[in-house]
Coordinates of C-alpha atoms in Angstrom, one line a residue:
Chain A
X1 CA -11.9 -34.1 -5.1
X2 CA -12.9 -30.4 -3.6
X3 CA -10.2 -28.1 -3.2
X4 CA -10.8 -25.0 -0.8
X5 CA -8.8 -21.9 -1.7
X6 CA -8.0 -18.6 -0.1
X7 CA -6.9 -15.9 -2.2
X8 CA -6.2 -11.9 -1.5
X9 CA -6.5 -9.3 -4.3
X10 CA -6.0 -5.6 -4.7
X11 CA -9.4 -4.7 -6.6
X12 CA -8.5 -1.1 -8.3
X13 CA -8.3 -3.4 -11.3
X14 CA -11.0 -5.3 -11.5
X15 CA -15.2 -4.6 -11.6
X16 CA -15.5 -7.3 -8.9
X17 CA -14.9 -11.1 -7.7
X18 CA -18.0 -12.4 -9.8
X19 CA -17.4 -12.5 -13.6
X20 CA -19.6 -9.8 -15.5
X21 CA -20.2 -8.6 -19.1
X22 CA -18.9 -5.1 -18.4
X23 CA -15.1 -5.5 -17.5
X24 CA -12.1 -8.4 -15.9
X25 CA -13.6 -9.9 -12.7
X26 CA -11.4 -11.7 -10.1
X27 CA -13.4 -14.7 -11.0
X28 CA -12.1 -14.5 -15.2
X29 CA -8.4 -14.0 -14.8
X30 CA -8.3 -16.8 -11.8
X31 CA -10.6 -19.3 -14.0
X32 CA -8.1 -18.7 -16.8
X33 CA -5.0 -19.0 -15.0
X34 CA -6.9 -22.5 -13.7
X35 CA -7.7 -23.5 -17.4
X36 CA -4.1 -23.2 -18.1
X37 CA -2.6 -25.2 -15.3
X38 CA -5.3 -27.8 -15.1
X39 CA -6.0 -28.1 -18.9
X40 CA -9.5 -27.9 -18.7
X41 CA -12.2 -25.2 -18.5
X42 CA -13.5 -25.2 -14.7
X43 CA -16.0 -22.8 -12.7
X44 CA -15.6 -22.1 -9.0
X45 CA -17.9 -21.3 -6.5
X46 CA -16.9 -18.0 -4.4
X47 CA -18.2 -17.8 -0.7
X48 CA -18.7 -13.9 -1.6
X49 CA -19.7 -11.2 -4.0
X50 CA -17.3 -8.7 -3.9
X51 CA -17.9 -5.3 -5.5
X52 CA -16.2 -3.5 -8.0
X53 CA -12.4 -1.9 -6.6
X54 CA -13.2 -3.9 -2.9
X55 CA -10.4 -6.0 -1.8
X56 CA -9.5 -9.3 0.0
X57 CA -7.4 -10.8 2.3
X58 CA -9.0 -13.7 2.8
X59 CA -11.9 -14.4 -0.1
X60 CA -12.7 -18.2 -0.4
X61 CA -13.5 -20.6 -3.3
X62 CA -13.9 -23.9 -3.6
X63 CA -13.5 -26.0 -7.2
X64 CA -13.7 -30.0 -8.0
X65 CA -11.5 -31.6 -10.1
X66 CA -11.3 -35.4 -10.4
X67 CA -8.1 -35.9 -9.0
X68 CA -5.7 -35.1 -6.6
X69 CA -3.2 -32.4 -6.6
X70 CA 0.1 -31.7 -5.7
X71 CA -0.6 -28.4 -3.6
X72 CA 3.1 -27.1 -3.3
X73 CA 3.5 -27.1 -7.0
X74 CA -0.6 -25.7 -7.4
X75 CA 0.4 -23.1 -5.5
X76 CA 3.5 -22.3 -6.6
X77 CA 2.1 -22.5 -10.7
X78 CA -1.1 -20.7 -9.8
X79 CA 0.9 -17.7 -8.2
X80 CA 3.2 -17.8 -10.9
X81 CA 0.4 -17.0 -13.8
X82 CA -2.0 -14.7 -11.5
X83 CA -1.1 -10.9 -11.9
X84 CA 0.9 -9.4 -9.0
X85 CA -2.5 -7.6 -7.6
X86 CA -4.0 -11.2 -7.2
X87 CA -2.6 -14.7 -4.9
X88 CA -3.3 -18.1 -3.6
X89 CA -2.6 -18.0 0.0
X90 CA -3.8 -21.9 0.6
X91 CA -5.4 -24.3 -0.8
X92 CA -6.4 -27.5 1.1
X93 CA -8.4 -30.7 0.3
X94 CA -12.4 -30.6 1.8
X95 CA -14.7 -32.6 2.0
X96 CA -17.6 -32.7 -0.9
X97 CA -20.0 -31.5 1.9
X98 CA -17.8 -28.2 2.1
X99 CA -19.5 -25.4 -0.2
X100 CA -17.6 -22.0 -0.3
X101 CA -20.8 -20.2 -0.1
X102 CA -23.5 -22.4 1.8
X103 CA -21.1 -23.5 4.4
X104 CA -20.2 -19.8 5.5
X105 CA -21.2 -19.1 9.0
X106 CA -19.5 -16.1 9.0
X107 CA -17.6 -13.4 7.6
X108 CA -15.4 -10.3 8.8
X109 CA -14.9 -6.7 6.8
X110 CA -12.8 -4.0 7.5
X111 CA -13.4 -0.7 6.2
X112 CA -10.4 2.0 6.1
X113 CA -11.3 5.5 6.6
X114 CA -8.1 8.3 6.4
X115 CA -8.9 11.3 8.2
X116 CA -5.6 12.7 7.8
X117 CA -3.4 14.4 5.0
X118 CA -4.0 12.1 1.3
X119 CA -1.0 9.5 1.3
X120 CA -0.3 8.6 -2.0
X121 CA 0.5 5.0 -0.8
X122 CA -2.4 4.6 0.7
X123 CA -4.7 5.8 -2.6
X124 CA -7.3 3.0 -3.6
X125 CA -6.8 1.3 -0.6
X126 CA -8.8 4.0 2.0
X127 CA -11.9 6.2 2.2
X128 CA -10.5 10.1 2.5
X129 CA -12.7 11.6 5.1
X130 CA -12.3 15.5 5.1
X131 CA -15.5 15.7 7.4
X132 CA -14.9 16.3 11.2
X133 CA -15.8 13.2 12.8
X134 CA -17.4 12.7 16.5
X135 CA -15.6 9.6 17.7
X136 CA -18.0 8.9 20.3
X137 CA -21.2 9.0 17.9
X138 CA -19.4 7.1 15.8
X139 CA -18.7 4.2 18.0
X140 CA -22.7 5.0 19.6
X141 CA -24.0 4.3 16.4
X142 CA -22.0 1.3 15.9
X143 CA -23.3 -0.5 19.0
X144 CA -27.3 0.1 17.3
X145 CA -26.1 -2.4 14.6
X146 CA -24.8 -5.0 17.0
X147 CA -27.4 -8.0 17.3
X148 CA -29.9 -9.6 14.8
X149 CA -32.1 -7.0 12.8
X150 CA -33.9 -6.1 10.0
X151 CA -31.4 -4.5 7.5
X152 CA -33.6 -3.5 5.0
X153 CA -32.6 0.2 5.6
X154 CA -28.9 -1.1 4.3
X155 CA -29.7 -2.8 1.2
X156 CA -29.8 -2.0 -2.1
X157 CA -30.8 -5.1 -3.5
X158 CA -33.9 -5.8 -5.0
X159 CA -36.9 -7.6 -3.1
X160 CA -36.8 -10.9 -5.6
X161 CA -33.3 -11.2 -5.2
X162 CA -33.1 -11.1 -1.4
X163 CA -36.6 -12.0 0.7
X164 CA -35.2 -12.0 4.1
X165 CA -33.5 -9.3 5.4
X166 CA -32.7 -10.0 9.3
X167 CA -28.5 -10.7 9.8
X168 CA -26.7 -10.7 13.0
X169 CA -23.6 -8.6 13.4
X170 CA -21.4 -10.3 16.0
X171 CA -19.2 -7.6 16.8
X172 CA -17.8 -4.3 15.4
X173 CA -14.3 -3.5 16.4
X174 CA -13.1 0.5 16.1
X175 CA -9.4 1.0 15.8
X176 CA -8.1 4.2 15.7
X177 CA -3.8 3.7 14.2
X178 CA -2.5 7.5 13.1
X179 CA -4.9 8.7 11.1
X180 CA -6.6 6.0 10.0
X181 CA -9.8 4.4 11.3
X182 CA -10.2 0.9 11.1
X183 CA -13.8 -0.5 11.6
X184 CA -13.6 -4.4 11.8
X185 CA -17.1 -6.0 11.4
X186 CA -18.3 -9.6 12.0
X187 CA -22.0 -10.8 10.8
X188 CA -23.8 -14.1 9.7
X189 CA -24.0 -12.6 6.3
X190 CA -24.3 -9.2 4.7
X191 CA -26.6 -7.6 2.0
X192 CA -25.8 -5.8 -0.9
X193 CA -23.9 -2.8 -0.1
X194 CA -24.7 -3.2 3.6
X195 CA -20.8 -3.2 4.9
X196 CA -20.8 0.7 3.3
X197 CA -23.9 1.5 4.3
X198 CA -23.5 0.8 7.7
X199 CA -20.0 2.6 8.2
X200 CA -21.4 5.6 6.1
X201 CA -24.1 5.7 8.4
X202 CA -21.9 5.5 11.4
X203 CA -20.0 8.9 9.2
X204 CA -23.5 10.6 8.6
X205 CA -24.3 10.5 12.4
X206 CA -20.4 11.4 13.3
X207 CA -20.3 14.1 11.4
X208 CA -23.6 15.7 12.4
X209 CA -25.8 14.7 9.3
X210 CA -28.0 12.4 11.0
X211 CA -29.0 11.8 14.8
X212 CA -29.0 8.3 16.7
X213 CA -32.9 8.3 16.7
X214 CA -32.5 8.5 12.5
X215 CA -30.9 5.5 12.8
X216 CA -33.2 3.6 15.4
X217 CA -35.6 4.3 13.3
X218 CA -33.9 2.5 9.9
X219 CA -33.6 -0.2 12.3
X220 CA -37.1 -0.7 13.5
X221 CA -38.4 0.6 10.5
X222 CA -36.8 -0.5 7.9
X223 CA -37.1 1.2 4.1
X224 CA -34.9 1.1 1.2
X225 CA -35.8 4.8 0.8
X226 CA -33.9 6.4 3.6
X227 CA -31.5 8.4 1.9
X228 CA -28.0 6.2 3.4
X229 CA -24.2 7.3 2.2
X230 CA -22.8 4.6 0.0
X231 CA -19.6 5.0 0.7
X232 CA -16.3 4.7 -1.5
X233 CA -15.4 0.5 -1.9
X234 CA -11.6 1.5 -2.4
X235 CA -11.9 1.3 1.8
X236 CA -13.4 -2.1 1.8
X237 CA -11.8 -5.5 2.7
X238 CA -13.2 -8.7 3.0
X239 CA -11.0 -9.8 5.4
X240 CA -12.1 -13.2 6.8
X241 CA -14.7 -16.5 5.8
X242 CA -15.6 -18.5 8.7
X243 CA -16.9 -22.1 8.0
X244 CA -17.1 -23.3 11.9
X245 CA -18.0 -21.5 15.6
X246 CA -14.5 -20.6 15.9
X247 CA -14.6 -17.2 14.9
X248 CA -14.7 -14.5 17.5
X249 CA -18.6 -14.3 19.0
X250 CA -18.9 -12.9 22.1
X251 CA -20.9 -13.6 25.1
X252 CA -23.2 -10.8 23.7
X253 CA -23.1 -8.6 20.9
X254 CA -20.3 -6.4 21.4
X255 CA -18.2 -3.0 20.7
X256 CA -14.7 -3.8 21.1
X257 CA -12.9 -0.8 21.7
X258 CA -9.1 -1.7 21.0
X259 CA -6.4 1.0 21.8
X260 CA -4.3 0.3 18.9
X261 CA -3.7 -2.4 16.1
Chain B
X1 CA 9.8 34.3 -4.8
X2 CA 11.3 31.2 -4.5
X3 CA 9.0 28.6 -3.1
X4 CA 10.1 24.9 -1.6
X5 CA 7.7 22.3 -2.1
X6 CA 8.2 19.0 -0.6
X7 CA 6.3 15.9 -2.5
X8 CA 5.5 12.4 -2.5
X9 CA 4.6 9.8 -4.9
X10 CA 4.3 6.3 -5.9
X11 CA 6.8 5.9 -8.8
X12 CA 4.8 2.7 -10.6
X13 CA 3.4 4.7 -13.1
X14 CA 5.9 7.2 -14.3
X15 CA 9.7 6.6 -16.1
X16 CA 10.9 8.6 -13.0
X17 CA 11.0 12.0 -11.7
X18 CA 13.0 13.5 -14.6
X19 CA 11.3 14.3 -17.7
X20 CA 12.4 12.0 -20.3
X21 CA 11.9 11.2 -23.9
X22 CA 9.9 7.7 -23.5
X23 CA 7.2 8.4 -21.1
X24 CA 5.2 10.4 -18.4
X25 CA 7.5 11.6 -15.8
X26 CA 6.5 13.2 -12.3
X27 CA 8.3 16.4 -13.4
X28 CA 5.9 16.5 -16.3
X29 CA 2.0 16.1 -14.6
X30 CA 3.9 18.9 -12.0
X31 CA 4.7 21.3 -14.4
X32 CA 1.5 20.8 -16.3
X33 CA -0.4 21.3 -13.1
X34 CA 1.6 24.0 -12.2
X35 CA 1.2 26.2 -15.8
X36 CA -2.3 25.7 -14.9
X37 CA -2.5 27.2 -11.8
X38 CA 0.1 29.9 -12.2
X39 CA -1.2 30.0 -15.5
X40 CA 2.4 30.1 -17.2
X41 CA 5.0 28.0 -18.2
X42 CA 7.2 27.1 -15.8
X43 CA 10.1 25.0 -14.9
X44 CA 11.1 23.2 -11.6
X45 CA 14.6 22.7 -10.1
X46 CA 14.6 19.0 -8.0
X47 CA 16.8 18.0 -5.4
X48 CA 17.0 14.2 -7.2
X49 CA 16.4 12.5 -9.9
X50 CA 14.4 8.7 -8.9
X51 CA 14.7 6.0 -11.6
X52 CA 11.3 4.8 -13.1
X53 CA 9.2 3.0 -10.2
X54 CA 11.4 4.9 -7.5
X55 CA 9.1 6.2 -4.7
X56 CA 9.1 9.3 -3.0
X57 CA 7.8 10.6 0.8
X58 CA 10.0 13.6 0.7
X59 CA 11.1 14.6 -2.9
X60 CA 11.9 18.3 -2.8
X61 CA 12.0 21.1 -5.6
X62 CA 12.1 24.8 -6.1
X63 CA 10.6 27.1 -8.5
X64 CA 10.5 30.9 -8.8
X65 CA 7.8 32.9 -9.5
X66 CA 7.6 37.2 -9.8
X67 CA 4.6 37.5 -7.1
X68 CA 3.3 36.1 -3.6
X69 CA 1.3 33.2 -3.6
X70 CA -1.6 32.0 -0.8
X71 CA 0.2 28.8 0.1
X72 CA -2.9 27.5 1.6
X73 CA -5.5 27.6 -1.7
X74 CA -2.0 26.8 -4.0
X75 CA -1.6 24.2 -2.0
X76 CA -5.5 22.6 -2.0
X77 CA -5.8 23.9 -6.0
X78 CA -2.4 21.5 -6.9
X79 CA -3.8 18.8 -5.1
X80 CA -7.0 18.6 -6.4
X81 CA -4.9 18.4 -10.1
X82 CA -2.7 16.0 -9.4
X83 CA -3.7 12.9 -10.1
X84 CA -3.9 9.8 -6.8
X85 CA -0.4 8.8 -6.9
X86 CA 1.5 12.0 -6.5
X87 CA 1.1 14.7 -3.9
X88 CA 2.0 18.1 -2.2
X89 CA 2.9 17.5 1.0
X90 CA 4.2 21.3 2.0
X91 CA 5.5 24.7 0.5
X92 CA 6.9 27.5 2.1
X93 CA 8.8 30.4 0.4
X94 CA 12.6 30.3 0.9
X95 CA 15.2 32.5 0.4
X96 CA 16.8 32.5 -3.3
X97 CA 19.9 31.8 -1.9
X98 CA 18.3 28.3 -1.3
X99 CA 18.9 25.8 -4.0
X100 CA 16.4 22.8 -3.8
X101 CA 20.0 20.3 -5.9
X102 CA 22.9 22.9 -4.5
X103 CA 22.0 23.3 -1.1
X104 CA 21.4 19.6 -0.2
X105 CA 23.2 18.3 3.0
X106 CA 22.3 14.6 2.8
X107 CA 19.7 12.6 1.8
X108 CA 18.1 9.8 3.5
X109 CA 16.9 6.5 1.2
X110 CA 14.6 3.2 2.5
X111 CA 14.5 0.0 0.7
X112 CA 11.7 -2.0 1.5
X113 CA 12.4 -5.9 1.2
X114 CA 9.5 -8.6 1.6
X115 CA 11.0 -12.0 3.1
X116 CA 7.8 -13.5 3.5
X117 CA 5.0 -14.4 1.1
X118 CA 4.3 -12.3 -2.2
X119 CA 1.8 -9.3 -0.2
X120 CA -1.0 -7.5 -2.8
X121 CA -1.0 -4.6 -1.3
X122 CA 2.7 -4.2 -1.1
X123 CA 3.0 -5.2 -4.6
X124 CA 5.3 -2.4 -6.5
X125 CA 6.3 -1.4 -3.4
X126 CA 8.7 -4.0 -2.3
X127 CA 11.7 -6.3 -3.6
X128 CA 9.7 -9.6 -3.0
X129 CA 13.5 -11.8 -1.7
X130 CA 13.2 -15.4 -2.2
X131 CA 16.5 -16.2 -1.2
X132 CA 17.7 -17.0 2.5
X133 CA 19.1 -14.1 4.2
X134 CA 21.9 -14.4 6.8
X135 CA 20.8 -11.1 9.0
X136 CA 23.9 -10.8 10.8
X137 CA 25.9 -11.1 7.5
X138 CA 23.8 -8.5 6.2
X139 CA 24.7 -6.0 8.5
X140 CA 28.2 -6.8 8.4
X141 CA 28.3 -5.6 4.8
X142 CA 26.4 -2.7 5.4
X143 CA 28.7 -1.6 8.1
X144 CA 31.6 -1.7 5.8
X145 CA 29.6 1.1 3.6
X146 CA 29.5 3.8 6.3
X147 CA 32.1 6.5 6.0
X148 CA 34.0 8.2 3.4
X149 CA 34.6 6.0 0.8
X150 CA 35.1 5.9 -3.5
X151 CA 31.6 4.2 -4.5
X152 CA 33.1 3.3 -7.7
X153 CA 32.0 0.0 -7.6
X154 CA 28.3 0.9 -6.8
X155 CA 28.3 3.4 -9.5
X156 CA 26.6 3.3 -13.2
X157 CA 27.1 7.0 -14.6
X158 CA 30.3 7.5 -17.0
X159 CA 33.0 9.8 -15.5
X160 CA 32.1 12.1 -18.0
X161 CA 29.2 12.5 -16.0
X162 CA 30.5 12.1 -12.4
X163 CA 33.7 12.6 -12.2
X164 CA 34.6 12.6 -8.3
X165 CA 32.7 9.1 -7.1
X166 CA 34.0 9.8 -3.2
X167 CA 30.4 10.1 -1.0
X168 CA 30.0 9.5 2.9
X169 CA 27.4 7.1 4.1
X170 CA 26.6 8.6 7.5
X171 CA 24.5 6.1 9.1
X172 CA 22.3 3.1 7.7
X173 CA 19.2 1.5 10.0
X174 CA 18.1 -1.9 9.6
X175 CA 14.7 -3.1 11.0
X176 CA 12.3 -6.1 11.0
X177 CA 9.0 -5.6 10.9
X178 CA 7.6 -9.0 10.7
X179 CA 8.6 -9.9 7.1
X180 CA 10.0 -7.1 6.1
X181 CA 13.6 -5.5 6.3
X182 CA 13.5 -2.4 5.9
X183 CA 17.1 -0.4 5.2
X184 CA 16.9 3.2 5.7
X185 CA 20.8 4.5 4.1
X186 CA 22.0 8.5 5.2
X187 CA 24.4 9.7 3.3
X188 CA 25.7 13.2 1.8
X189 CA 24.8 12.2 -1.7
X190 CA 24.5 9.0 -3.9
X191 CA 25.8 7.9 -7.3
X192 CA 23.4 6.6 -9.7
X193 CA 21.3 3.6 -9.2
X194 CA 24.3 3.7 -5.7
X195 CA 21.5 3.0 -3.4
X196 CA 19.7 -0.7 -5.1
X197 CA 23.9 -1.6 -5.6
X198 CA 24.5 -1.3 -2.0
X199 CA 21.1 -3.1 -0.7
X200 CA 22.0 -5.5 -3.7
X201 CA 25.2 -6.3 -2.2
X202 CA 24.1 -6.8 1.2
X203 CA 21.8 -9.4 0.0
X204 CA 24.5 -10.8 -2.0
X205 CA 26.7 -11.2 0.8
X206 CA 23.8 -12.7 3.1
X207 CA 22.9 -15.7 0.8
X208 CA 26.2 -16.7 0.6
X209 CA 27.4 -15.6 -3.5
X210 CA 30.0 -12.9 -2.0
X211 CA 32.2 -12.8 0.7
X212 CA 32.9 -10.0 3.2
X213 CA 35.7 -10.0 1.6
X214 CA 34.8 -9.5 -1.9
X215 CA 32.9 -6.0 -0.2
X216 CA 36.1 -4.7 1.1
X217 CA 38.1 -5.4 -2.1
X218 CA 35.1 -3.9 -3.9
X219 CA 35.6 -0.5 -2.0
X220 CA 39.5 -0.2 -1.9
X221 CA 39.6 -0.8 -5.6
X222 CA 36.7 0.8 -7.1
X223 CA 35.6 -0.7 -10.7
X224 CA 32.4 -0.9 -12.3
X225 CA 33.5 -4.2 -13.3
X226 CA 32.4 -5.8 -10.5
X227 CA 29.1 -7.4 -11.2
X228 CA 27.1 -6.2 -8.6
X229 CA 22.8 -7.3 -8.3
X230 CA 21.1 -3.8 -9.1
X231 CA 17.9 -4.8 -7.3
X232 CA 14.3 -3.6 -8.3
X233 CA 13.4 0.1 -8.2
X234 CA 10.0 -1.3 -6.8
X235 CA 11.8 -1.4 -3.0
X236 CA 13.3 2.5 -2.9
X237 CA 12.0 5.3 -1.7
X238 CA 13.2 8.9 -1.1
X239 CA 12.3 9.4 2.1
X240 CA 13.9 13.0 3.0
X241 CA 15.8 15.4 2.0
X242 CA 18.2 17.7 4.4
X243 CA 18.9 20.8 4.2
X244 CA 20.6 21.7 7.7
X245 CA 23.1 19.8 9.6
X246 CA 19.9 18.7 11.6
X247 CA 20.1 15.3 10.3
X248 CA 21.1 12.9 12.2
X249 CA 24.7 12.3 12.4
X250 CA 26.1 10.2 14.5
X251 CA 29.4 10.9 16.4
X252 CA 30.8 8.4 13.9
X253 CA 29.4 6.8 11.0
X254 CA 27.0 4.0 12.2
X255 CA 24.5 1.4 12.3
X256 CA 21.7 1.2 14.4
X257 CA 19.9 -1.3 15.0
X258 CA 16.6 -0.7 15.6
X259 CA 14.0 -3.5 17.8
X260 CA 11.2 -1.9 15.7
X261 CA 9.7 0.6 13.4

């Protein structure tokens, strides 16, 4: 049997979903706290990396297990071991042609920016932006990413890891609430770093750094060595995996500019 | 000079505002901050003590000082020391006459409870209630609170330590905001751990293991007796502190009930 899962987690604590020799992933304290309940050792397959101190709302794995499960009481045990920073918010039975990762067609971030005042609740969970931001450059530069390029300029992984480098982002959604901005964006897939990239980019040209012809040019020209801010990942949330054409595409490519939350 | 700063802070780190023998208190990363930009020793006068984990959005104190300070650059220098989780929100000088404990008209408290599934990001921050909550029952038991009354019953100090145990509740607020309740509690001062004892009891009342009854008895014989559900620190916050009779008082002691936040 294949089990689907959806989990959230506060990251401050942890180096990342994907277990790695220098610190607690996600991935260990979650294949522990499975060990325990199922009484066996068991891997499972993540639809996404996420990095170090970047959160969820909505990660996905998927695990097999050769039999069936009573998912009240899973859930129930599961969220009874995890830590308080980490829970099971479903788990449902798939079938064994389902694969957290391979099945994705696509996924939704939302990166926090605080341009107000530091709120102490808020610490960890936002980007603190003291620069003076250009709203309307902001969202400009967002509409450049909309569509399927080359986002070579917005990677920092390594040639042999990722050949291709074209994704299409379905739709960015800017949301001012207080203080806060809240840049919602949808995409087939995303490279390494390329969420922080793109919303520091949308900063840089806010804020006067860069100009919207830099960026047409990162897009049509794309280079790993155009100097792009890499911004904080305490703003970053993976907020949704989609594994069918139900997720929000619209006719074209398209800013949504929503008034409030 | 006298200066009045008004602070907030998430509590989960720290035994509390107070400086105490078993841990780190807020009192204690202040003061050390403070010696290092006044570069002295100095001690600060609070308007309350919070318990360990007890929040703050308006926490006030006073401190004295023989010079004039640039409240600006003090204000960006004590920042930039204090560590994520506790911050200045304002200072302005005051007169000495003003007395950050002495001079306090009321206080206002919120206790945050979560109805709904365990939340990440609200973890530390709420009472997570898995018990069924009778809303209307809940406000009935909050509305016998309001007023003058002898808070004996909601009281853990000794009388050697609070001697007089009369206090007015001026006016308590209960919202929804999807899962959450959120109870904001006026009142012209509390005893200790008063404010979790009252919210305790409203709960108490609302799944059904008191009666209204129980309440009334509870506040016409005062007795510490009474076992009464102190309920997490996690949930409270000090949310202001008044100084004026600008808070709001309503013609009589009462409950609003607010649609939304």
């Amino acid at each position: 049997m294949r089990y689907k899962c959806i989990i959230s987690y506060d990251g401050r604590n942890y180096v990342g979903f994907q277990s790695q020799i220098n610190g607690i992933a996600i991935q260990d304290v979650i294949e522990a706290k499975l060990a325990v309940i199922l009484q066996r050792p068991l891997k499972i397959v993540m639809s996404s990396r996420t990095d170090a101190k970047v959160h969820a709302l909505g990660q996905v794995f998927h695990f097999d297990i050769d039999r069936q499960l009573d998912l009240y009481r899973f859930k129930g045990s599961l969220n009874s071991l995890l830590p308080d920073d980490i829970y099971l918010k479903s788990i449902e039975p798939v079938d064994d042609d389902f694969h957290a990762r391979y099945s994705v067609k696509a996924k939704k971030y939302r990166y926090l920016i605080n341009t107000g005042e530091h709120d102490v609740f808020l610490s960890g969970r936002v980007y603190d932006c003291y620069f003076k931001l250009d709203m309307a450059v902001f969202r400009k530069t967002a509409e450049l990413f909309l569509g399927y390029h080359d986002f070579g300029s917005f990677n920092t992984s390594t040639y042999d890891e990722v050949k291709d480098q074209h994704r299409t982002i379905y739709a960015v959604d800017i949301k001012n609430k207080g203080d806060l901005i809240i840049v919602d964006i949808i995409g087939d897939g995303f490279l390494r770093h390329m969420v922080r990239m793109l919303v520091g980019t949308m900063i840089d040209t806010a804020r006067g750094q860069k100009d919207i012809a830099d960026v047409k040019r990162m897009l049509t020209h794309p280079d790993k060595r155009y100097h792009v801010y890499n911004i904080s990942p305490e703003g970053l949330y993976l907020l949704e995996v989609y594994y069918s054409q139900t997720y929000p595409v619209w006719l074209k490519p398209s800013i949504v500019n929503s008034r409030e939350m």
